[in-house]
PDB file of N, CA, C and O in Angstrom:
ATOM      1  N   MET A 825       7.860  38.722  -4.764  1.00 85.00           N
ATOM      2  CA  MET A 825       8.301  38.385  -3.428  1.00 85.00           C
ATOM      3  C   MET A 825       8.837  36.952  -3.433  1.00 85.00           C
ATOM      4  O   MET A 825       8.146  36.032  -3.868  1.00 85.00           O
ATOM      5  N   PRO A 826      10.045  36.727  -2.967  1.00 91.00           N
ATOM      6  CA  PRO A 826      10.627  35.382  -2.941  1.00 91.00           C
ATOM      7  C   PRO A 826       9.912  34.470  -1.955  1.00 91.00           C
ATOM      8  O   PRO A 826       9.316  34.928  -0.981  1.00 91.00           O
ATOM      9  N   LEU A 827       9.981  33.179  -2.249  1.00 92.00           N
ATOM     10  CA  LEU A 827       9.358  32.204  -1.362  1.00 92.00           C
ATOM     11  C   LEU A 827      10.183  32.023  -0.091  1.00 92.00           C
ATOM     12  O   LEU A 827      11.404  32.077  -0.122  1.00 92.00           O
ATOM     13  N   THR A 828       9.482  31.777   1.000  1.00 96.00           N
ATOM     14  CA  THR A 828      10.171  31.469   2.252  1.00 96.00           C
ATOM     15  C   THR A 828      10.640  30.013   2.198  1.00 96.00           C
ATOM     16  O   THR A 828      10.204  29.236   1.347  1.00 96.00           O
ATOM     17  N   GLU A 829      11.519  29.656   3.121  1.00 95.00           N
ATOM     18  CA  GLU A 829      12.005  28.282   3.168  1.00 95.00           C
ATOM     19  C   GLU A 829      10.860  27.295   3.407  1.00 95.00           C
ATOM     20  O   GLU A 829      10.817  26.220   2.817  1.00 95.00           O
ATOM     21  N   SER A 830       9.910  27.656   4.255  1.00 96.00           N
ATOM     22  CA  SER A 830       8.793  26.743   4.536  1.00 96.00           C
ATOM     23  C   SER A 830       7.902  26.593   3.301  1.00 96.00           C
ATOM     24  O   SER A 830       7.371  25.507   3.045  1.00 96.00           O
ATOM     25  N   GLN A 831       7.743  27.668   2.519  1.00 96.00           N
ATOM     26  CA  GLN A 831       6.975  27.572   1.281  1.00 96.00           C
ATOM     27  C   GLN A 831       7.687  26.666   0.273  1.00 96.00           C
ATOM     28  O   GLN A 831       7.053  25.857  -0.405  1.00 96.00           O
ATOM     29  N   LYS A 832       9.003  26.792   0.189  1.00 95.00           N
ATOM     30  CA  LYS A 832       9.775  25.940  -0.716  1.00 95.00           C
ATOM     31  C   LYS A 832       9.635  24.472  -0.315  1.00 95.00           C
ATOM     32  O   LYS A 832       9.456  23.601  -1.161  1.00 95.00           O
ATOM     33  N   LYS A 833       9.706  24.205   0.993  1.00 95.00           N
ATOM     34  CA  LYS A 833       9.565  22.833   1.482  1.00 95.00           C
ATOM     35  C   LYS A 833       8.172  22.293   1.182  1.00 95.00           C
ATOM     36  O   LYS A 833       8.019  21.136   0.775  1.00 95.00           O
ATOM     37  N   ALA A 834       7.162  23.122   1.376  1.00 96.00           N
ATOM     38  CA  ALA A 834       5.785  22.701   1.101  1.00 96.00           C
ATOM     39  C   ALA A 834       5.602  22.405  -0.387  1.00 96.00           C
ATOM     40  O   ALA A 834       4.961  21.414  -0.759  1.00 96.00           O
ATOM     41  N   ASN A 835       6.165  23.245  -1.240  1.00 95.00           N
ATOM     42  CA  ASN A 835       6.078  23.022  -2.686  1.00 95.00           C
ATOM     43  C   ASN A 835       6.767  21.727  -3.084  1.00 95.00           C
ATOM     44  O   ASN A 835       6.245  20.953  -3.886  1.00 95.00           O
ATOM     45  N   THR A 836       7.939  21.492  -2.521  1.00 95.00           N
ATOM     46  CA  THR A 836       8.687  20.270  -2.823  1.00 95.00           C
ATOM     47  C   THR A 836       7.901  19.048  -2.363  1.00 95.00           C
ATOM     48  O   THR A 836       7.790  18.058  -3.088  1.00 95.00           O
ATOM     49  N   LYS A 837       7.348  19.106  -1.163  1.00 96.00           N
ATOM     50  CA  LYS A 837       6.564  17.988  -0.628  1.00 96.00           C
ATOM     51  C   LYS A 837       5.356  17.707  -1.509  1.00 96.00           C
ATOM     52  O   LYS A 837       5.054  16.551  -1.820  1.00 96.00           O
ATOM     53  N   TYR A 838       4.676  18.762  -1.970  1.00 96.00           N
ATOM     54  CA  TYR A 838       3.517  18.604  -2.848  1.00 96.00           C
ATOM     55  C   TYR A 838       3.930  17.941  -4.165  1.00 96.00           C
ATOM     56  O   TYR A 838       3.284  16.996  -4.625  1.00 96.00           O
ATOM     57  N   ARG A 839       5.009  18.427  -4.773  1.00 94.00           N
ATOM     58  CA  ARG A 839       5.465  17.859  -6.052  1.00 94.00           C
ATOM     59  C   ARG A 839       5.837  16.390  -5.910  1.00 94.00           C
ATOM     60  O   ARG A 839       5.516  15.579  -6.771  1.00 94.00           O
ATOM     61  N   GLU A 840       6.525  16.048  -4.824  1.00 95.00           N
ATOM     62  CA  GLU A 840       6.923  14.661  -4.612  1.00 95.00           C
ATOM     63  C   GLU A 840       5.706  13.751  -4.449  1.00 95.00           C
ATOM     64  O   GLU A 840       5.709  12.618  -4.903  1.00 95.00           O
ATOM     65  N   LYS A 841       4.653  14.264  -3.820  1.00 96.00           N
ATOM     66  CA  LYS A 841       3.461  13.472  -3.549  1.00 96.00           C
ATOM     67  C   LYS A 841       2.501  13.427  -4.738  1.00 96.00           C
ATOM     68  O   LYS A 841       1.885  12.393  -4.999  1.00 96.00           O
ATOM     69  N   SER A 842       2.382  14.532  -5.479  1.00 96.00           N
ATOM     70  CA  SER A 842       1.283  14.678  -6.432  1.00 96.00           C
ATOM     71  C   SER A 842       1.669  14.789  -7.898  1.00 96.00           C
ATOM     72  O   SER A 842       0.792  14.708  -8.751  1.00 96.00           O
ATOM     73  N   ILE A 843       2.928  14.997  -8.210  1.00 95.00           N
ATOM     74  CA  ILE A 843       3.328  15.262  -9.590  1.00 95.00           C
ATOM     75  C   ILE A 843       4.231  14.146 -10.096  1.00 95.00           C
ATOM     76  O   ILE A 843       5.140  13.698  -9.408  1.00 95.00           O
ATOM     77  N   LYS A 844       3.971  13.705 -11.310  1.00 96.00           N
ATOM     78  CA  LYS A 844       4.822  12.711 -11.972  1.00 96.00           C
ATOM     79  C   LYS A 844       5.318  13.331 -13.284  1.00 96.00           C
ATOM     80  O   LYS A 844       4.534  13.751 -14.118  1.00 96.00           O
ATOM     81  N   ARG A 845       6.620  13.409 -13.438  1.00 93.00           N
ATOM     82  CA  ARG A 845       7.206  13.977 -14.651  1.00 93.00           C
ATOM     83  C   ARG A 845       7.202  12.945 -15.760  1.00 93.00           C
ATOM     84  O   ARG A 845       7.426  11.758 -15.532  1.00 93.00           O
ATOM     85  N   ILE A 846       6.942  13.413 -16.971  1.00 95.00           N
ATOM     86  CA  ILE A 846       6.981  12.568 -18.153  1.00 95.00           C
ATOM     87  C   ILE A 846       7.986  13.186 -19.120  1.00 95.00           C
ATOM     88  O   ILE A 846       7.698  14.208 -19.747  1.00 95.00           O
ATOM     89  N   PRO A 847       9.161  12.594 -19.233  1.00 95.00           N
ATOM     90  CA  PRO A 847      10.131  13.141 -20.187  1.00 95.00           C
ATOM     91  C   PRO A 847       9.586  13.016 -21.611  1.00 95.00           C
ATOM     92  O   PRO A 847       8.955  12.022 -21.965  1.00 95.00           O
ATOM     93  N   LEU A 848       9.813  14.028 -22.397  1.00 96.00           N
ATOM     94  CA  LEU A 848       9.326  14.039 -23.774  1.00 96.00           C
ATOM     95  C   LEU A 848      10.428  14.566 -24.672  1.00 96.00           C
ATOM     96  O   LEU A 848      10.826  15.723 -24.559  1.00 96.00           O
ATOM     97  N   ASP A 849      10.914  13.711 -25.541  1.00 97.00           N
ATOM     98  CA  ASP A 849      11.946  14.113 -26.487  1.00 97.00           C
ATOM     99  C   ASP A 849      11.313  14.300 -27.852  1.00 97.00           C
ATOM    100  O   ASP A 849      10.591  13.421 -28.332  1.00 97.00           O
ATOM    101  N   VAL A 850      11.559  15.456 -28.455  1.00 97.00           N
ATOM    102  CA  VAL A 850      11.081  15.723 -29.811  1.00 97.00           C
ATOM    103  C   VAL A 850      12.214  16.348 -30.612  1.00 97.00           C
ATOM    104  O   VAL A 850      13.123  16.969 -30.046  1.00 97.00           O
ATOM    105  N   GLN A 851      12.139  16.199 -31.911  1.00 98.00           N
ATOM    106  CA  GLN A 851      13.129  16.837 -32.761  1.00 98.00           C
ATOM    107  C   GLN A 851      12.978  18.347 -32.646  1.00 98.00           C
ATOM    108  O   GLN A 851      11.890  18.862 -32.376  1.00 98.00           O
ATOM    109  N   LYS A 852      14.076  19.066 -32.855  1.00 98.00           N
ATOM    110  CA  LYS A 852      14.066  20.517 -32.704  1.00 98.00           C
ATOM    111  C   LYS A 852      13.016  21.172 -33.583  1.00 98.00           C
ATOM    112  O   LYS A 852      12.355  22.127 -33.165  1.00 98.00           O
ATOM    113  N   GLU A 853      12.851  20.667 -34.800  1.00 98.00           N
ATOM    114  CA  GLU A 853      11.858  21.245 -35.714  1.00 98.00           C
ATOM    115  C   GLU A 853      10.446  21.083 -35.156  1.00 98.00           C
ATOM    116  O   GLU A 853       9.622  21.988 -35.230  1.00 98.00           O
ATOM    117  N   LYS A 854      10.167  19.918 -34.584  1.00 98.00           N
ATOM    118  CA  LYS A 854       8.855  19.657 -33.997  1.00 98.00           C
ATOM    119  C   LYS A 854       8.638  20.557 -32.777  1.00 98.00           C
ATOM    120  O   LYS A 854       7.560  21.099 -32.571  1.00 98.00           O
ATOM    121  N   TYR A 855       9.687  20.735 -31.972  1.00 98.00           N
ATOM    122  CA  TYR A 855       9.596  21.603 -30.804  1.00 98.00           C
ATOM    123  C   TYR A 855       9.217  23.026 -31.228  1.00 98.00           C
ATOM    124  O   TYR A 855       8.355  23.653 -30.610  1.00 98.00           O
ATOM    125  N   GLU A 856       9.854  23.514 -32.271  1.00 98.00           N
ATOM    126  CA  GLU A 856       9.562  24.877 -32.737  1.00 98.00           C
ATOM    127  C   GLU A 856       8.119  25.003 -33.203  1.00 98.00           C
ATOM    128  O   GLU A 856       7.466  26.018 -32.957  1.00 98.00           O
ATOM    129  N   LYS A 857       7.602  23.962 -33.843  1.00 98.00           N
ATOM    130  CA  LYS A 857       6.198  23.986 -34.288  1.00 98.00           C
ATOM    131  C   LYS A 857       5.257  23.979 -33.087  1.00 98.00           C
ATOM    132  O   LYS A 857       4.258  24.694 -33.075  1.00 98.00           O
ATOM    133  N   ILE A 858       5.579  23.165 -32.094  1.00 98.00           N
ATOM    134  CA  ILE A 858       4.759  23.123 -30.882  1.00 98.00           C
ATOM    135  C   ILE A 858       4.804  24.477 -30.182  1.00 98.00           C
ATOM    136  O   ILE A 858       3.772  24.998 -29.737  1.00 98.00           O
ATOM    137  N   LYS A 859       5.981  25.057 -30.091  1.00 98.00           N
ATOM    138  CA  LYS A 859       6.144  26.352 -29.440  1.00 98.00           C
ATOM    139  C   LYS A 859       5.323  27.431 -30.142  1.00 98.00           C
ATOM    140  O   LYS A 859       4.624  28.214 -29.497  1.00 98.00           O
ATOM    141  N   MET A 860       5.389  27.454 -31.469  1.00 98.00           N
ATOM    142  CA  MET A 860       4.624  28.456 -32.233  1.00 98.00           C
ATOM    143  C   MET A 860       3.124  28.256 -32.055  1.00 98.00           C
ATOM    144  O   MET A 860       2.375  29.216 -31.889  1.00 98.00           O
ATOM    145  N   ALA A 861       2.677  27.000 -32.048  1.00 98.00           N
ATOM    146  CA  ALA A 861       1.257  26.718 -31.863  1.00 98.00           C
ATOM    147  C   ALA A 861       0.797  27.127 -30.464  1.00 98.00           C
ATOM    148  O   ALA A 861      -0.287  27.698 -30.298  1.00 98.00           O
ATOM    149  N   ALA A 862       1.625  26.846 -29.466  1.00 98.00           N
ATOM    150  CA  ALA A 862       1.278  27.222 -28.087  1.00 98.00           C
ATOM    151  C   ALA A 862       1.187  28.744 -27.949  1.00 98.00           C
ATOM    152  O   ALA A 862       0.253  29.262 -27.337  1.00 98.00           O
ATOM    153  N   GLU A 863       2.146  29.443 -28.529  1.00 98.00           N
ATOM    154  CA  GLU A 863       2.125  30.906 -28.476  1.00 98.00           C
ATOM    155  C   GLU A 863       0.890  31.460 -29.174  1.00 98.00           C
ATOM    156  O   GLU A 863       0.250  32.390 -28.681  1.00 98.00           O
ATOM    157  N   ALA A 864       0.543  30.876 -30.322  1.00 98.00           N
ATOM    158  CA  ALA A 864      -0.640  31.330 -31.061  1.00 98.00           C
ATOM    159  C   ALA A 864      -1.917  31.114 -30.251  1.00 98.00           C
ATOM    160  O   ALA A 864      -2.872  31.889 -30.359  1.00 98.00           O
ATOM    161  N   ALA A 865      -1.914  30.067 -29.427  1.00 98.00           N
ATOM    162  CA  ALA A 865      -3.071  29.763 -28.584  1.00 98.00           C
ATOM    163  C   ALA A 865      -3.033  30.530 -27.262  1.00 98.00           C
ATOM    164  O   ALA A 865      -3.953  30.429 -26.451  1.00 98.00           O
ATOM    165  N   GLY A 866      -1.939  31.266 -27.025  1.00 98.00           N
ATOM    166  CA  GLY A 866      -1.810  32.020 -25.782  1.00 98.00           C
ATOM    167  C   GLY A 866      -1.532  31.124 -24.584  1.00 98.00           C
ATOM    168  O   GLY A 866      -1.939  31.447 -23.468  1.00 98.00           O
ATOM    169  N   GLU A 867      -0.866  30.001 -24.830  1.00 98.00           N
ATOM    170  CA  GLU A 867      -0.598  29.038 -23.764  1.00 98.00           C
ATOM    171  C   GLU A 867       0.892  28.780 -23.649  1.00 98.00           C
ATOM    172  O   GLU A 867       1.650  29.026 -24.579  1.00 98.00           O
ATOM    173  N   SER A 868       1.287  28.229 -22.505  1.00 98.00           N
ATOM    174  CA  SER A 868       2.659  27.758 -22.359  1.00 98.00           C
ATOM    175  C   SER A 868       2.798  26.460 -23.145  1.00 98.00           C
ATOM    176  O   SER A 868       1.791  25.807 -23.472  1.00 98.00           O
ATOM    177  N   ILE A 869       4.011  26.061 -23.434  1.00 97.00           N
ATOM    178  CA  ILE A 869       4.234  24.796 -24.127  1.00 97.00           C
ATOM    179  C   ILE A 869       3.699  23.646 -23.271  1.00 97.00           C
ATOM    180  O   ILE A 869       3.015  22.747 -23.763  1.00 97.00           O
ATOM    181  N   ASN A 870       3.998  23.675 -21.985  1.00 96.00           N
ATOM    182  CA  ASN A 870       3.531  22.634 -21.065  1.00 96.00           C
ATOM    183  C   ASN A 870       2.005  22.553 -21.061  1.00 96.00           C
ATOM    184  O   ASN A 870       1.420  21.478 -21.180  1.00 96.00           O
ATOM    185  N   GLY A 871       1.362  23.696 -20.935  1.00 97.00           N
ATOM    186  CA  GLY A 871      -0.100  23.735 -20.925  1.00 97.00           C
ATOM    187  C   GLY A 871      -0.694  23.253 -22.237  1.00 97.00           C
ATOM    188  O   GLY A 871      -1.707  22.552 -22.259  1.00 97.00           O
ATOM    189  N   TYR A 872      -0.060  23.627 -23.337  1.00 98.00           N
ATOM    190  CA  TYR A 872      -0.521  23.235 -24.660  1.00 98.00           C
ATOM    191  C   TYR A 872      -0.467  21.710 -24.816  1.00 98.00           C
ATOM    192  O   TYR A 872      -1.424  21.089 -25.280  1.00 98.00           O
ATOM    193  N   ILE A 873       0.637  21.113 -24.401  1.00 98.00           N
ATOM    194  CA  ILE A 873       0.793  19.661 -24.508  1.00 98.00           C
ATOM    195  C   ILE A 873      -0.197  18.948 -23.592  1.00 98.00           C
ATOM    196  O   ILE A 873      -0.830  17.959 -23.987  1.00 98.00           O
ATOM    197  N   LYS A 874      -0.369  19.450 -22.368  1.00 97.00           N
ATOM    198  CA  LYS A 874      -1.319  18.831 -21.439  1.00 97.00           C
ATOM    199  C   LYS A 874      -2.736  18.865 -22.008  1.00 97.00           C
ATOM    200  O   LYS A 874      -3.479  17.884 -21.921  1.00 97.00           O
ATOM    201  N   LYS A 875      -3.107  19.995 -22.606  1.00 98.00           N
ATOM    202  CA  LYS A 875      -4.439  20.129 -23.188  1.00 98.00           C
ATOM    203  C   LYS A 875      -4.613  19.151 -24.350  1.00 98.00           C
ATOM    204  O   LYS A 875      -5.669  18.521 -24.494  1.00 98.00           O
ATOM    205  N   ALA A 876      -3.584  19.014 -25.176  1.00 97.00           N
ATOM    206  CA  ALA A 876      -3.650  18.080 -26.304  1.00 97.00           C
ATOM    207  C   ALA A 876      -3.815  16.647 -25.802  1.00 97.00           C
ATOM    208  O   ALA A 876      -4.598  15.873 -26.362  1.00 97.00           O
ATOM    209  N   VAL A 877      -3.100  16.292 -24.746  1.00 97.00           N
ATOM    210  CA  VAL A 877      -3.215  14.944 -24.179  1.00 97.00           C
ATOM    211  C   VAL A 877      -4.622  14.737 -23.620  1.00 97.00           C
ATOM    212  O   VAL A 877      -5.246  13.694 -23.854  1.00 97.00           O
ATOM    213  N   ASP A 878      -5.140  15.722 -22.894  1.00 97.00           N
ATOM    214  CA  ASP A 878      -6.494  15.612 -22.339  1.00 97.00           C
ATOM    215  C   ASP A 878      -7.526  15.420 -23.441  1.00 97.00           C
ATOM    216  O   ASP A 878      -8.430  14.580 -23.331  1.00 97.00           O
ATOM    217  N   GLN A 879      -7.407  16.194 -24.526  1.00 96.00           N
ATOM    218  CA  GLN A 879      -8.353  16.080 -25.638  1.00 96.00           C
ATOM    219  C   GLN A 879      -8.262  14.700 -26.283  1.00 96.00           C
ATOM    220  O   GLN A 879      -9.279  14.099 -26.616  1.00 96.00           O
ATOM    221  N   ARG A 880      -7.056  14.187 -26.442  1.00 95.00           N
ATOM    222  CA  ARG A 880      -6.882  12.861 -27.047  1.00 95.00           C
ATOM    223  C   ARG A 880      -7.458  11.781 -26.150  1.00 95.00           C
ATOM    224  O   ARG A 880      -8.138  10.855 -26.630  1.00 95.00           O
ATOM    225  N   MET A 881      -7.238  11.871 -24.852  1.00 95.00           N
ATOM    226  CA  MET A 881      -7.784  10.860 -23.946  1.00 95.00           C
ATOM    227  C   MET A 881      -9.305  10.888 -23.958  1.00 95.00           C
ATOM    228  O   MET A 881      -9.951   9.840 -23.937  1.00 95.00           O
ATOM    229  N   GLU A 882      -9.869  12.091 -23.979  1.00 95.00           N
ATOM    230  CA  GLU A 882     -11.326  12.216 -24.030  1.00 95.00           C
ATOM    231  C   GLU A 882     -11.864  11.597 -25.311  1.00 95.00           C
ATOM    232  O   GLU A 882     -12.863  10.863 -25.289  1.00 95.00           O
ATOM    233  N   GLN A 883     -11.218  11.846 -26.422  1.00 93.00           N
ATOM    234  CA  GLN A 883     -11.614  11.302 -27.719  1.00 93.00           C
ATOM    235  C   GLN A 883     -11.517   9.771 -27.705  1.00 93.00           C
ATOM    236  O   GLN A 883     -12.440   9.087 -28.145  1.00 93.00           O
ATOM    237  N   ASP A 884     -10.427   9.246 -27.200  1.00 93.00           N
ATOM    238  CA  ASP A 884     -10.216   7.798 -27.196  1.00 93.00           C
ATOM    239  C   ASP A 884     -11.153   7.075 -26.246  1.00 93.00           C
ATOM    240  O   ASP A 884     -11.517   5.912 -26.491  1.00 93.00           O
ATOM    241  N   CYS A 885     -11.565   7.715 -25.182  1.00 92.00           N
ATOM    242  CA  CYS A 885     -12.460   7.079 -24.208  1.00 92.00           C
ATOM    243  C   CYS A 885     -13.902   6.992 -24.728  1.00 92.00           C
ATOM    244  O   CYS A 885     -14.693   6.238 -24.197  1.00 92.00           O
ATOM    245  N   LYS A 886     -14.232   7.771 -25.742  1.00 82.00           N
ATOM    246  CA  LYS A 886     -15.582   7.747 -26.307  1.00 82.00           C
ATOM    247  C   LYS A 886     -15.785   6.562 -27.237  1.00 82.00           C
ATOM    248  O   LYS A 886     -16.899   6.240 -27.589  1.00 82.00           O
ATOM    249  N   LYS A 887     -14.707   5.912 -27.620  1.00 63.00           N
ATOM    250  CA  LYS A 887     -14.805   4.796 -28.580  1.00 63.00           C
ATOM    251  C   LYS A 887     -15.326   3.553 -27.932  1.00 63.00           C
ATOM    252  O   LYS A 887     -15.234   3.263 -26.809  1.00 63.00           O
TER     253      LYS A 887
END
């Protein structure tokens, strides 16, 4: 079911208020490795990268 105009506006307002984009450039070969690893884990590429960042931050904060 497509989103209504009010739902689209609400989504846009939420993203503007709560989401910050982080551009990430990687070489094509690295992207393919990340993609394969994410698929093997049953995750999206975005989710896979977010999880890796969370794990690294948790590890670094324990030091």
